[in-house]
XYZ file of C-alpha atoms in Angstrom:
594
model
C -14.703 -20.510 -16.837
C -11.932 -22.442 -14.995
C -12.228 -23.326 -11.455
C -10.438 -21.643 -9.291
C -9.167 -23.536 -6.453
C -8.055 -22.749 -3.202
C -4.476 -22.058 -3.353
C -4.721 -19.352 -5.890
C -3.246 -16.486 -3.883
C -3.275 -13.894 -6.440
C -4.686 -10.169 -5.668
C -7.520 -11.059 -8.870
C -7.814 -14.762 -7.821
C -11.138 -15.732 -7.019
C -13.750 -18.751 -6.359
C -16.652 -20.678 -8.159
C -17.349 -23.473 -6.205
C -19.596 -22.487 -3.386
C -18.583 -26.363 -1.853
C -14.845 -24.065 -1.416
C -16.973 -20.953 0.436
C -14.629 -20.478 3.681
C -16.364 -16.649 4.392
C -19.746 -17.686 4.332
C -20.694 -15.617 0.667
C -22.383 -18.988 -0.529
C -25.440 -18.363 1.609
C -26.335 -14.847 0.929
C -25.340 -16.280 -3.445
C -27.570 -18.382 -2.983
C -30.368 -16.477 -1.538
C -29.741 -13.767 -4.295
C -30.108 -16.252 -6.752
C -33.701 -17.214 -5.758
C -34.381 -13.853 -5.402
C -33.193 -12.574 -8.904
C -35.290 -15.913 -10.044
C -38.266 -15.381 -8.501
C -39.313 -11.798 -8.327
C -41.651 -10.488 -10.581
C -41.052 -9.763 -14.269
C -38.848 -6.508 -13.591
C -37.907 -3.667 -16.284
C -34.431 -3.617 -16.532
C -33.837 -3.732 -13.208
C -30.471 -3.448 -11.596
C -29.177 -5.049 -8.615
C -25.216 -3.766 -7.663
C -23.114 -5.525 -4.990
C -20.696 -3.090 -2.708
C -17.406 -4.245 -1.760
C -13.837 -2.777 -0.926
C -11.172 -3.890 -3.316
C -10.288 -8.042 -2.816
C -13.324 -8.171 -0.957
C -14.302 -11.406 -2.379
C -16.753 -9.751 -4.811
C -15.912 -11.336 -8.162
C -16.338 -15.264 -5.676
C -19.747 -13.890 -4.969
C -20.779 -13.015 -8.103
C -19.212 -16.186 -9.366
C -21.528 -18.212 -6.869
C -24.431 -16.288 -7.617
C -24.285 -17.822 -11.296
C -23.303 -21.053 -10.083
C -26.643 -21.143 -8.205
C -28.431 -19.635 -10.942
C -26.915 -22.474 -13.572
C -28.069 -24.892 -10.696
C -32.351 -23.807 -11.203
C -34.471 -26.326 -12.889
C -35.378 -25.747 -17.081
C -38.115 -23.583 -16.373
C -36.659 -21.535 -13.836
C -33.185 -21.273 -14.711
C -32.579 -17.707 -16.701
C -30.439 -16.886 -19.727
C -26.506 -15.593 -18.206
C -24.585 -13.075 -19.820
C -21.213 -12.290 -18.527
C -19.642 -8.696 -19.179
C -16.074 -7.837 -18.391
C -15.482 -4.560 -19.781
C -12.661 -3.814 -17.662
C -10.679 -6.091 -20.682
C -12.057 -3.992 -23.034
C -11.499 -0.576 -21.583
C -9.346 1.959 -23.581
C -9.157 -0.360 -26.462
C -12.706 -0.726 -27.786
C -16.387 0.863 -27.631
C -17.804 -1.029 -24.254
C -21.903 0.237 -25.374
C -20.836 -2.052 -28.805
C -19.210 -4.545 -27.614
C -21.756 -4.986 -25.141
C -24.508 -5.593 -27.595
C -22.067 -7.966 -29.264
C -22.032 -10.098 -25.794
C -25.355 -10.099 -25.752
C -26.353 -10.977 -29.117
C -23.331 -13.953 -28.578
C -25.212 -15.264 -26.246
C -28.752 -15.182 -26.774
C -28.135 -16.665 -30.610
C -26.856 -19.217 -28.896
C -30.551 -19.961 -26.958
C -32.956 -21.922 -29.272
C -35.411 -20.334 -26.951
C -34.586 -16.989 -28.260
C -36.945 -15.606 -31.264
C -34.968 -14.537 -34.424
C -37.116 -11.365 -34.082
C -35.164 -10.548 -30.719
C -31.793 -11.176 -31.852
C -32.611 -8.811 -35.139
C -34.446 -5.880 -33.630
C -31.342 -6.062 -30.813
C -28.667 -6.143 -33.402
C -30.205 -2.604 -34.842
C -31.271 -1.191 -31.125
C -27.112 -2.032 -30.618
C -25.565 -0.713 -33.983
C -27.804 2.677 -33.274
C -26.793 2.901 -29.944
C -23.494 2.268 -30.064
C -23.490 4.816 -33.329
C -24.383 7.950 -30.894
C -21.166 10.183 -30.090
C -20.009 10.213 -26.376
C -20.092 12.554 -24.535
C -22.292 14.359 -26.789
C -19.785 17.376 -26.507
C -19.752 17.713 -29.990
C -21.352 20.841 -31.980
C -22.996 21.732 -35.288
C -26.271 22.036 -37.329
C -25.297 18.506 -39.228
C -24.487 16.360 -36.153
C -27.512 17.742 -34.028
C -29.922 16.559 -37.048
C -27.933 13.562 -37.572
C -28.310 12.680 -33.422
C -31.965 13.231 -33.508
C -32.647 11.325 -36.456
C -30.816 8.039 -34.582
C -31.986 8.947 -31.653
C -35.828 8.733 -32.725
C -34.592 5.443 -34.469
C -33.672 4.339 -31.486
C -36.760 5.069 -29.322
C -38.546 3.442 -32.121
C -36.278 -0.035 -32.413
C -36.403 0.117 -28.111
C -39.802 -0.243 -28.048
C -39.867 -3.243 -30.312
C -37.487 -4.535 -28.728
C -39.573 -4.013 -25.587
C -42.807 -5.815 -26.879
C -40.290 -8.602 -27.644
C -38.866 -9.182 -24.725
C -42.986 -9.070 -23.119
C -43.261 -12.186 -24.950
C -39.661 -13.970 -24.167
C -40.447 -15.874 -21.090
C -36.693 -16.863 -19.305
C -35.278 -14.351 -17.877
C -31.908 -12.812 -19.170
C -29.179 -11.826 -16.244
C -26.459 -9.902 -17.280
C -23.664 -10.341 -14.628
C -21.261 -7.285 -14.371
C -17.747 -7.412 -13.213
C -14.840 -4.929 -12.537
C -16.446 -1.921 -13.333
C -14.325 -0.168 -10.861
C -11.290 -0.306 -12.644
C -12.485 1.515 -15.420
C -11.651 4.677 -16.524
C -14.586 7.720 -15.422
C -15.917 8.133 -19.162
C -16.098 4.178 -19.763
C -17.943 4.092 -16.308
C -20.503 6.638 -17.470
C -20.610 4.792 -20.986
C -21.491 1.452 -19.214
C -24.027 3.084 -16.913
C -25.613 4.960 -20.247
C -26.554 1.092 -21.528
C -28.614 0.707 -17.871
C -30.230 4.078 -18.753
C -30.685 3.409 -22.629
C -32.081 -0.476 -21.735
C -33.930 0.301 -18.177
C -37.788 -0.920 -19.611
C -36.703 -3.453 -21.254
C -38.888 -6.266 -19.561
C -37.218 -9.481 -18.170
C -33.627 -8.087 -18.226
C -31.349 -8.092 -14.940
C -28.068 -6.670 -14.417
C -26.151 -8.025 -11.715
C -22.697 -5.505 -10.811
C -20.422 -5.503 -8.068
C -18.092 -3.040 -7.341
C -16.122 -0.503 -5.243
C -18.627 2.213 -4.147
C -16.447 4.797 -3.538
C -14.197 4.086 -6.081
C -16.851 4.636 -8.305
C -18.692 7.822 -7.007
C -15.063 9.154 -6.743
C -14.540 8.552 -10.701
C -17.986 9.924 -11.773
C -18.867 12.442 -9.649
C -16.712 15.957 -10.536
C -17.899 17.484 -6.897
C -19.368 15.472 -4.208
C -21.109 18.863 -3.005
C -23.507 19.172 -5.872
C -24.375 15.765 -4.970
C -24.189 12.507 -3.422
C -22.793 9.170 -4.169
C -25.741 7.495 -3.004
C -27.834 10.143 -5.443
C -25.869 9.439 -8.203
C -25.548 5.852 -7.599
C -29.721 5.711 -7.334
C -30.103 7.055 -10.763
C -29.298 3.934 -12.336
C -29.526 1.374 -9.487
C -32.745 -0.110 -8.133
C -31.623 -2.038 -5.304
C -28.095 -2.640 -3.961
C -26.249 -4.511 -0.852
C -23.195 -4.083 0.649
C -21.055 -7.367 0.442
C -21.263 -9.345 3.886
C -18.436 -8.599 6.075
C -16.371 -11.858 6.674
C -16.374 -13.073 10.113
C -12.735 -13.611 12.610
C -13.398 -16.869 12.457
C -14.311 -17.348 9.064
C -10.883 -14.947 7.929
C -8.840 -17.249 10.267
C -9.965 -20.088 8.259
C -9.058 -18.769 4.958
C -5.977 -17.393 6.169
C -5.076 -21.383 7.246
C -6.224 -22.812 3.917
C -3.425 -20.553 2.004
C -1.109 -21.209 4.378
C -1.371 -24.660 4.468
C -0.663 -24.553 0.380
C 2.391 -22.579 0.962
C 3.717 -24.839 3.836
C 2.597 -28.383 2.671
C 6.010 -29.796 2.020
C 6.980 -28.819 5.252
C 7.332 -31.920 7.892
C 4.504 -31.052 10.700
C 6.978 -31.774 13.428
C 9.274 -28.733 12.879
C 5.624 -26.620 13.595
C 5.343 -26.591 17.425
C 1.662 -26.187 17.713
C 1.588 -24.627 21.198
C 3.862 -22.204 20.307
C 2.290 -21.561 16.954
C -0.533 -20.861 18.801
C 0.853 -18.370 20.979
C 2.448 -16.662 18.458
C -0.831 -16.448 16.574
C -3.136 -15.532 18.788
C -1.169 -13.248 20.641
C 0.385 -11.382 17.443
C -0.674 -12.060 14.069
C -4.348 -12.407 14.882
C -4.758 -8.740 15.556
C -3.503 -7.901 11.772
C -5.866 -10.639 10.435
C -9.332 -8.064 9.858
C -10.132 -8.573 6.464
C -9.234 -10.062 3.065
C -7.153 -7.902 1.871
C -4.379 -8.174 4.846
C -4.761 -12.078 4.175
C -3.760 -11.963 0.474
C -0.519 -9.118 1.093
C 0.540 -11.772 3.680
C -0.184 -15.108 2.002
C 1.464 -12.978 -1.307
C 4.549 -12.228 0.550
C 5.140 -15.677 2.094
C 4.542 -17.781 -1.157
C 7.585 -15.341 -2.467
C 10.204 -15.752 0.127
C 9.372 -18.978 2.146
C 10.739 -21.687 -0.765
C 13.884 -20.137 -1.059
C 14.590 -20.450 2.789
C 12.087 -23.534 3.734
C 14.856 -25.917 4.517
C 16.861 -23.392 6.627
C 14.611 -21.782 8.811
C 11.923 -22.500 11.655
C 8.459 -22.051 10.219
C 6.448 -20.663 12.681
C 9.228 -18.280 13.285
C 9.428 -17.533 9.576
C 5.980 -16.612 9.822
C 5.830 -14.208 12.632
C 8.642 -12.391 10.738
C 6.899 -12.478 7.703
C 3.512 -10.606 9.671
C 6.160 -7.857 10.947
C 7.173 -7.760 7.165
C 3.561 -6.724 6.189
C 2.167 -5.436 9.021
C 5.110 -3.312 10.832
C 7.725 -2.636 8.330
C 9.187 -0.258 10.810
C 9.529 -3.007 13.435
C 10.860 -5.241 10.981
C 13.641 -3.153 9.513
C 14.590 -2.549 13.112
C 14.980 -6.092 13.902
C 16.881 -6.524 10.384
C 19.727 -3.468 11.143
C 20.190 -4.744 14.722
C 21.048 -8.142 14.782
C 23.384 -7.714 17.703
C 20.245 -6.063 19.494
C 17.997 -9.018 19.420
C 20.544 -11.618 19.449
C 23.595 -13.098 20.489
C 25.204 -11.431 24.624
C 22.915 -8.847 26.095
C 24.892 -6.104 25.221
C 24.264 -2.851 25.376
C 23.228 -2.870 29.035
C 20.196 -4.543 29.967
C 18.438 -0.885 31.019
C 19.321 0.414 27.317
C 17.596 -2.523 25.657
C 14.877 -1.934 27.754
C 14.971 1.690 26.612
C 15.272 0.859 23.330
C 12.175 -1.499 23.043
C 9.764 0.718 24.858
C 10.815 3.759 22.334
C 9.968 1.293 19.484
C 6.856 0.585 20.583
C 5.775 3.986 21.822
C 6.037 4.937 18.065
C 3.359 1.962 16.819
C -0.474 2.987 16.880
C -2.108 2.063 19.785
C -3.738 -1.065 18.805
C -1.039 -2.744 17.834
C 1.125 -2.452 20.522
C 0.807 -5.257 22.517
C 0.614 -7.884 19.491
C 4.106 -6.460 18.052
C 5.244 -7.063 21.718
C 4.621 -10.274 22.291
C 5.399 -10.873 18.755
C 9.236 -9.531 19.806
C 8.872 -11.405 23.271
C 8.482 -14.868 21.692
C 11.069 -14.579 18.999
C 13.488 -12.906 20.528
C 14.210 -14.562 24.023
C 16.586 -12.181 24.892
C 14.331 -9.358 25.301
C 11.730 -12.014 27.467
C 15.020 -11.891 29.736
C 15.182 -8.305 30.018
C 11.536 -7.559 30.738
C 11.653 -10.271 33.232
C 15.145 -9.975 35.083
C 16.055 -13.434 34.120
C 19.320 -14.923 32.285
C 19.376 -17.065 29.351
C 21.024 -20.655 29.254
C 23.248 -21.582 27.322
C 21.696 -24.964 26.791
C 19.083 -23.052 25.369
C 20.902 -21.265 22.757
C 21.735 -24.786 21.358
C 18.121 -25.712 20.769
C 17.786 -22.600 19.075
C 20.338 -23.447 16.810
C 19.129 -26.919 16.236
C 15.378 -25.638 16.119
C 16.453 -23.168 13.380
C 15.104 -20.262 15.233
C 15.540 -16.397 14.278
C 17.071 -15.540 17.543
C 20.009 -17.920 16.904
C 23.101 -15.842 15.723
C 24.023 -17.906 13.097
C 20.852 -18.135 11.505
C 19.341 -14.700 12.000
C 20.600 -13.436 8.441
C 18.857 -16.372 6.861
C 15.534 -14.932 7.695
C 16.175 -11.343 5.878
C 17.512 -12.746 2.806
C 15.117 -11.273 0.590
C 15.485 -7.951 2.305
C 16.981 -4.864 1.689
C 20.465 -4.796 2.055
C 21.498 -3.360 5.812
C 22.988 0.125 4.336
C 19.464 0.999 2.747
C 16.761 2.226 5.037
C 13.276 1.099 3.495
C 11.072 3.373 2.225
C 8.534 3.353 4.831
C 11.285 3.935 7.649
C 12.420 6.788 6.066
C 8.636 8.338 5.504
C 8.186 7.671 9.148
C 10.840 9.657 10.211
C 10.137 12.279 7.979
C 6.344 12.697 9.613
C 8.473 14.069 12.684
C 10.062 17.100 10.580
C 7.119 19.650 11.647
C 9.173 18.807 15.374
C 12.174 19.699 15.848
C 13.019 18.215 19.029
C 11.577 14.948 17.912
C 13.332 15.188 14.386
C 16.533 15.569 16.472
C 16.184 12.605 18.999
C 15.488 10.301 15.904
C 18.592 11.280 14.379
C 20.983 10.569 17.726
C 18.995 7.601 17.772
C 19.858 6.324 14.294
C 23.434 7.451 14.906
C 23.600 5.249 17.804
C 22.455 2.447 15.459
C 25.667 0.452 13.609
C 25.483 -0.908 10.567
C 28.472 -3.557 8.917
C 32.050 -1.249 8.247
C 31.114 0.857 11.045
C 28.592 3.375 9.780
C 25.441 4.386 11.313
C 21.919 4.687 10.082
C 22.340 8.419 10.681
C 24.854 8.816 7.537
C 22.699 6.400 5.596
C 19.481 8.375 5.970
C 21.565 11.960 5.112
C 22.470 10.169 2.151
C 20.009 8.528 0.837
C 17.642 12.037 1.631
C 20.235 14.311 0.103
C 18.870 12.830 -3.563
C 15.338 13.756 -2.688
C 15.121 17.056 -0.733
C 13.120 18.893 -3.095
C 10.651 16.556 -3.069
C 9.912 14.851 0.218
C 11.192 18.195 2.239
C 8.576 20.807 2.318
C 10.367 24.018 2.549
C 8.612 25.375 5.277
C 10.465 22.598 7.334
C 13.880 23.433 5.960
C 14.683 25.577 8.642
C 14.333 23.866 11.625
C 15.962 20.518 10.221
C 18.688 22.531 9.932
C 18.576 23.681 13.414
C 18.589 19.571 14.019
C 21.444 19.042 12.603
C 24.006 21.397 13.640
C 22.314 20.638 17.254
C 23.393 17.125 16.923
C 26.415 16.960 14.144
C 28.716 16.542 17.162
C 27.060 13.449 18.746
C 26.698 12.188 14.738
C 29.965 12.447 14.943
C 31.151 10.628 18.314
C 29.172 7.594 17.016
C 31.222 7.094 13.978
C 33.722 4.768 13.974
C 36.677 6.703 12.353
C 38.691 3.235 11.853
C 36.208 2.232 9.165
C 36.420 4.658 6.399
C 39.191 4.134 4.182
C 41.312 6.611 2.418
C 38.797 8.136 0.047
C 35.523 7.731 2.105
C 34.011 10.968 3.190
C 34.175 11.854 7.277
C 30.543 12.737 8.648
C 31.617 16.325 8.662
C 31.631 16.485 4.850
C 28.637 14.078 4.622
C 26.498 16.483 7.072
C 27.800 19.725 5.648
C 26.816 19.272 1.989
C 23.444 17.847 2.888
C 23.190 21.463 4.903
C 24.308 23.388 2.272
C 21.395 21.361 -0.175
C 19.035 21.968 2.184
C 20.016 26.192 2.724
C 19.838 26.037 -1.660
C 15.889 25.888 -1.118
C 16.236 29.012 0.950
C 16.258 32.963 -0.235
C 19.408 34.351 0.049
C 18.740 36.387 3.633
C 17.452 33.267 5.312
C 20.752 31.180 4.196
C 22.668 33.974 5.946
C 20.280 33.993 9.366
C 19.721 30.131 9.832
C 23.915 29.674 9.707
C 24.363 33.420 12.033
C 22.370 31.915 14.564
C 24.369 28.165 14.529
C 27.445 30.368 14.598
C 26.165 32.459 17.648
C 25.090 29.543 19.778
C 28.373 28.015 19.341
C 26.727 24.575 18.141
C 28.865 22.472 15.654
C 31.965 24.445 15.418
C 33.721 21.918 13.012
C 30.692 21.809 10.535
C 30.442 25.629 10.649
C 34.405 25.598 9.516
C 33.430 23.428 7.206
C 30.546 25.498 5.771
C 32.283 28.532 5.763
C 35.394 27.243 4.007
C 33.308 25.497 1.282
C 31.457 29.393 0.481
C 34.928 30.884 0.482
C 36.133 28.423 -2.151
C 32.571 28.366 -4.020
C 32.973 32.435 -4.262
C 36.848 31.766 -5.654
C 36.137 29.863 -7.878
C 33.335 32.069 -9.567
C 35.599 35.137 -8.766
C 38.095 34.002 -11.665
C 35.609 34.850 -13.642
C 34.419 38.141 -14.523
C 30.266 37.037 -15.308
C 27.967 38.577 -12.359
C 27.438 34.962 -10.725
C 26.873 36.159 -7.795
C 23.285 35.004 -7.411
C 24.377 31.004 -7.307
C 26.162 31.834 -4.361
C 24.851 30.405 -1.240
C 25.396 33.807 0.745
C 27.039 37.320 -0.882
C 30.153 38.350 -0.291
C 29.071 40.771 2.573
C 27.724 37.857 4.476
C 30.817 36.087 3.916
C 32.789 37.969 5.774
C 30.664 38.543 8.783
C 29.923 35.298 9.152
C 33.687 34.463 9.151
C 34.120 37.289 12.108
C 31.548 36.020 14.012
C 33.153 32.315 13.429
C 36.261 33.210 14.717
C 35.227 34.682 17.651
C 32.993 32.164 18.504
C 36.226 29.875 18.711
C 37.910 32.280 20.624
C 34.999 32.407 23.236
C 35.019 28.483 23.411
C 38.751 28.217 23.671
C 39.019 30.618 26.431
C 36.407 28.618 28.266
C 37.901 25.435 28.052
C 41.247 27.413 29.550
């Protein structure tokens, strides 16, 4: 096996030098090693490792068998390593199994030829035997007991063989938790099938849950740790990294990713701010180091030369750990940087209704995160002005809350007319409420983009291609509500200079994302939703619009003579009231306004 070293940063990477340990797993290897070496002769017993995915479990089981290869002659045992994961879907893992094993142990002088023959028939039986034994009839159920005798029989040779063999034989178990259920049950069946066989130790480390969720069809006939107990005679749960010890690691990577980079442009005091008072908080387990580390060996080289680093890497947490933030900070350049304008009360405004939408615990990292990078809100919170000495530096220091180099920093980001994925989620976790549902979308309309359009239009768009699916249709209603509520200050924040000839006005933009949304709807609740707009006088322009679009819809299919009128988005009945109640709605308003 190759050594891994330390600036592998890959989800699967993983260590086999304990002298590399930086989470303290070499202790509690090495103390499993003399254990697995010195208890008593056991009967195939089984010894499984718990640990969350990228846990670190594959470095301690690596370890583990570094310590074991480590024993003196007489104590050191006989390893066999099984990766069935590589074989899953592909071949039989009970056969191929046996065919590891026999590998191995032919390869021991100190292994009797009697072992390696009765084991080569125990294996070619076993591995013989149908799975799941779903299978029916007279012939097979003869055929099964006749092997499976045969079997008993060539286990308990094997058995008095293995009495006799005096090194011990570990086999060491790895990525079980990726496999499929039924090649999870398979591998567990060879436990079961080999569990007296004296001298034998299997060491596996794995997801818990993952598995128990696989295997088990319903968790209320029975437990995980039931299930689990059938097969396992003593387990641990892998030990829990310290802060510290995570900090540590974390620097190692880093320190691979940023070695070309001279150490003067890293201002230690400030890239100790930065990091204890914001990243560190995001730092809990392996896991969050390796999505970060990932993400920075990706996009740092292409921007090393152009950018401050420690800035690059506070970005780089919001990135991974607040998306949200960070595509905020990407659309509004002219927020963060450059003249405090809008007003310093709005940005003030603005910043606390970011925040107010993180959890709870993160809070106060993603604000000072913000504070340091982005002087201009330090200013605001504390009733200060910047200098413009200071804005020089910035642009010397190749700082993110420089104008000119602010769009160096989201290079490899999406481009600023596509709202990520995770934004868009977010905002549709506030459908269930309408009133919040309709203060997000004023907000977004209030946010420009480059050409003048607002997030607002973007996020119509871009949901308009995936109602059906992300829009439960319970929720329909009262989105649509939203919208005619606020398709007037939509609207006002659109910059009419900026479309060109054949670009669409927001009125047509909001009106057929409407009229997609009313499609999920019966017929009567089309006609109701768009009675009541009309009646509260809300949106008079996109109600024009709506009704003039049915009138042509209902022309055109009224050419021809086929009964079409179910694809209509209201009958022809409904049509015509709401077309009354339209105009007298603008009769009502214009007589007001007199």
């Amino acid at each position: 096996m190759t050594q891994t070293e330390i600036n592998d940063i890959s989800v699967d990477s993983s260590l086999v030098d304990p002298e590399k340990d930086l989470l303290g797993h070499a202790n509690f290897a090495k103390y499993l090693a003399d254990s697995i070496c010195k208890m008593p002769f056991p009967e195939g017993f089984v010894i499984a490792v718990y640990g969350s995915w990228n846990s670190g479990k594959s470095t301690l089981l690596n370890f583990v068998v570094h310590y074991l290869q480590q024993k003196p002659d007489e104590e050191q045992p006989i390893i066999v390593p099984f990766n069935p994961w590589l074989l899953s879907g592909h071949e039989n893992i009970t056969r191929r199994f046996f065919e590891q094993l026999q590998n191995v142990l032919s390869q021991e002088s100190s292994v009797s030829r009697g072992l390696k023959g009765r084991l080569a028939d125990f294996a070619a039986i076993i591995s013989d035997i149908p799975l799941p034994y779903a299978q029916t009839g007279k012939a097979l159920a003869a055929l099964l007991d006749e092997k499976d005798k045969e079997a008993a029989q060539l286990k308990e040779e094997v058995e008095d063989t293995l009495v006799q063999q005096q090194r011990r034989i570990v086999v060491t178990i790895d990525d079980i938790d990726r496999l499929a259920a039924e090649d999870i049950k398979q591998l567990f069946r060879i436990f079961k099938a080999m569990r007296n066989f004296t001298n034998v130790v299997y060491l596996i480390v794995f997801d818990k849950e993952e598995i128990v969720r696989k295997t088990i069809a319903d968790p209320k006939e029975i437990s995980g740790e039931t299930y689990l107990e059938k097969f396992i005679q003593v387990s641990f749960e892998l030990p829990i990294p310290d802060k510290t010890s995570l900090r540590r690691l974390l620097f190692a990577k880093l320190d691979n990713i940023f070695a070309e980079t001279p150490k003067p442009k890293i201002n230690q005091t400030r890239w100790g701010d930065i990091y204890f008072q914001g990243i560190d908080r995001f730092i809990t387990n392996i896991r969050n180091i390796v999505r970060f580390v990932n993400t920075l060996s990706v996009t740092y080289p292409a921007v090393k030369d152009e950018v401050n680093p420690v800035d690059y890497i506070a970005i780089e947490s919001l990135r991974v750990f607040s998306p949200k933030i960070y595509s905020i900070i990407h659309q509004n350049p002219h927020i963060f940087v450059g003249e405090v304008n809008p007003s310093r009360d709005e940005l003030n405004s603005l910043l606390n209704t970011w925040i107010a939408q993180l959890p709870d615990e993160d809070k106060q990292s993603i604000k000072n995160l913000l504070m340091y990078l982005f002087p201009k809100f330090k200013s605001i919170l504390g009733n200060t002005y910047l200098d413009e000495k200071q804005k020089l530096e910035w642009r010397e220091q190749l700082r993110v809350c420089s104008l000119e180099i602010f769009p160096i920093y989201f290079r490899l980001s999406l481009s600023a007319d596509e709202l990520c994925n995770i934004q868009r989620k977010t905002i549709l976790g506030l459908i269930g409420d309408e009133d919040k549902f309709r203060n997000h979308l004023i907000e977004l309309a209030k946010q420009k983009l480059p050409g003048g359009t607002t997030q607002a239009r973007v996020f119509i768009e871009q949901l308009e291609n995936s109602i059906e699916q992300e829009i439960p249709g319970n929720y329909i209603p009262s989105i649509v509500e939203a919208l005619f509520d606020v398709s007037e200050q939509l609207s006002l924040c659109q910059n009419d200079e900026s479309n060109g000839i054949l670009d669409f006005g927001d009125e047509v933009i909001i009106s057929r994302f409407i009229l997609r949304l009313l499609r999920q709807l019966d017929e009567t609740s089309r006609f109701e939703l768009l009675k009541k707009a009309i009646t509260q006088g809300k949106a008079l322009a996109i109600i024009n619009h709506e009704i003039a679009t049915l009138k042509d819809q209902q022309s055109q299919y009224g050419v021809d003579k086929f009964n079409l009128e179910e694809e209509w988005l209201v009958n022809a009945q409904h049509l015509k009231e709401l077309e009354e109640m339209t105009t007298k709605t603008q009769v009502k308003n214009e007589t007001k306004g007199k």
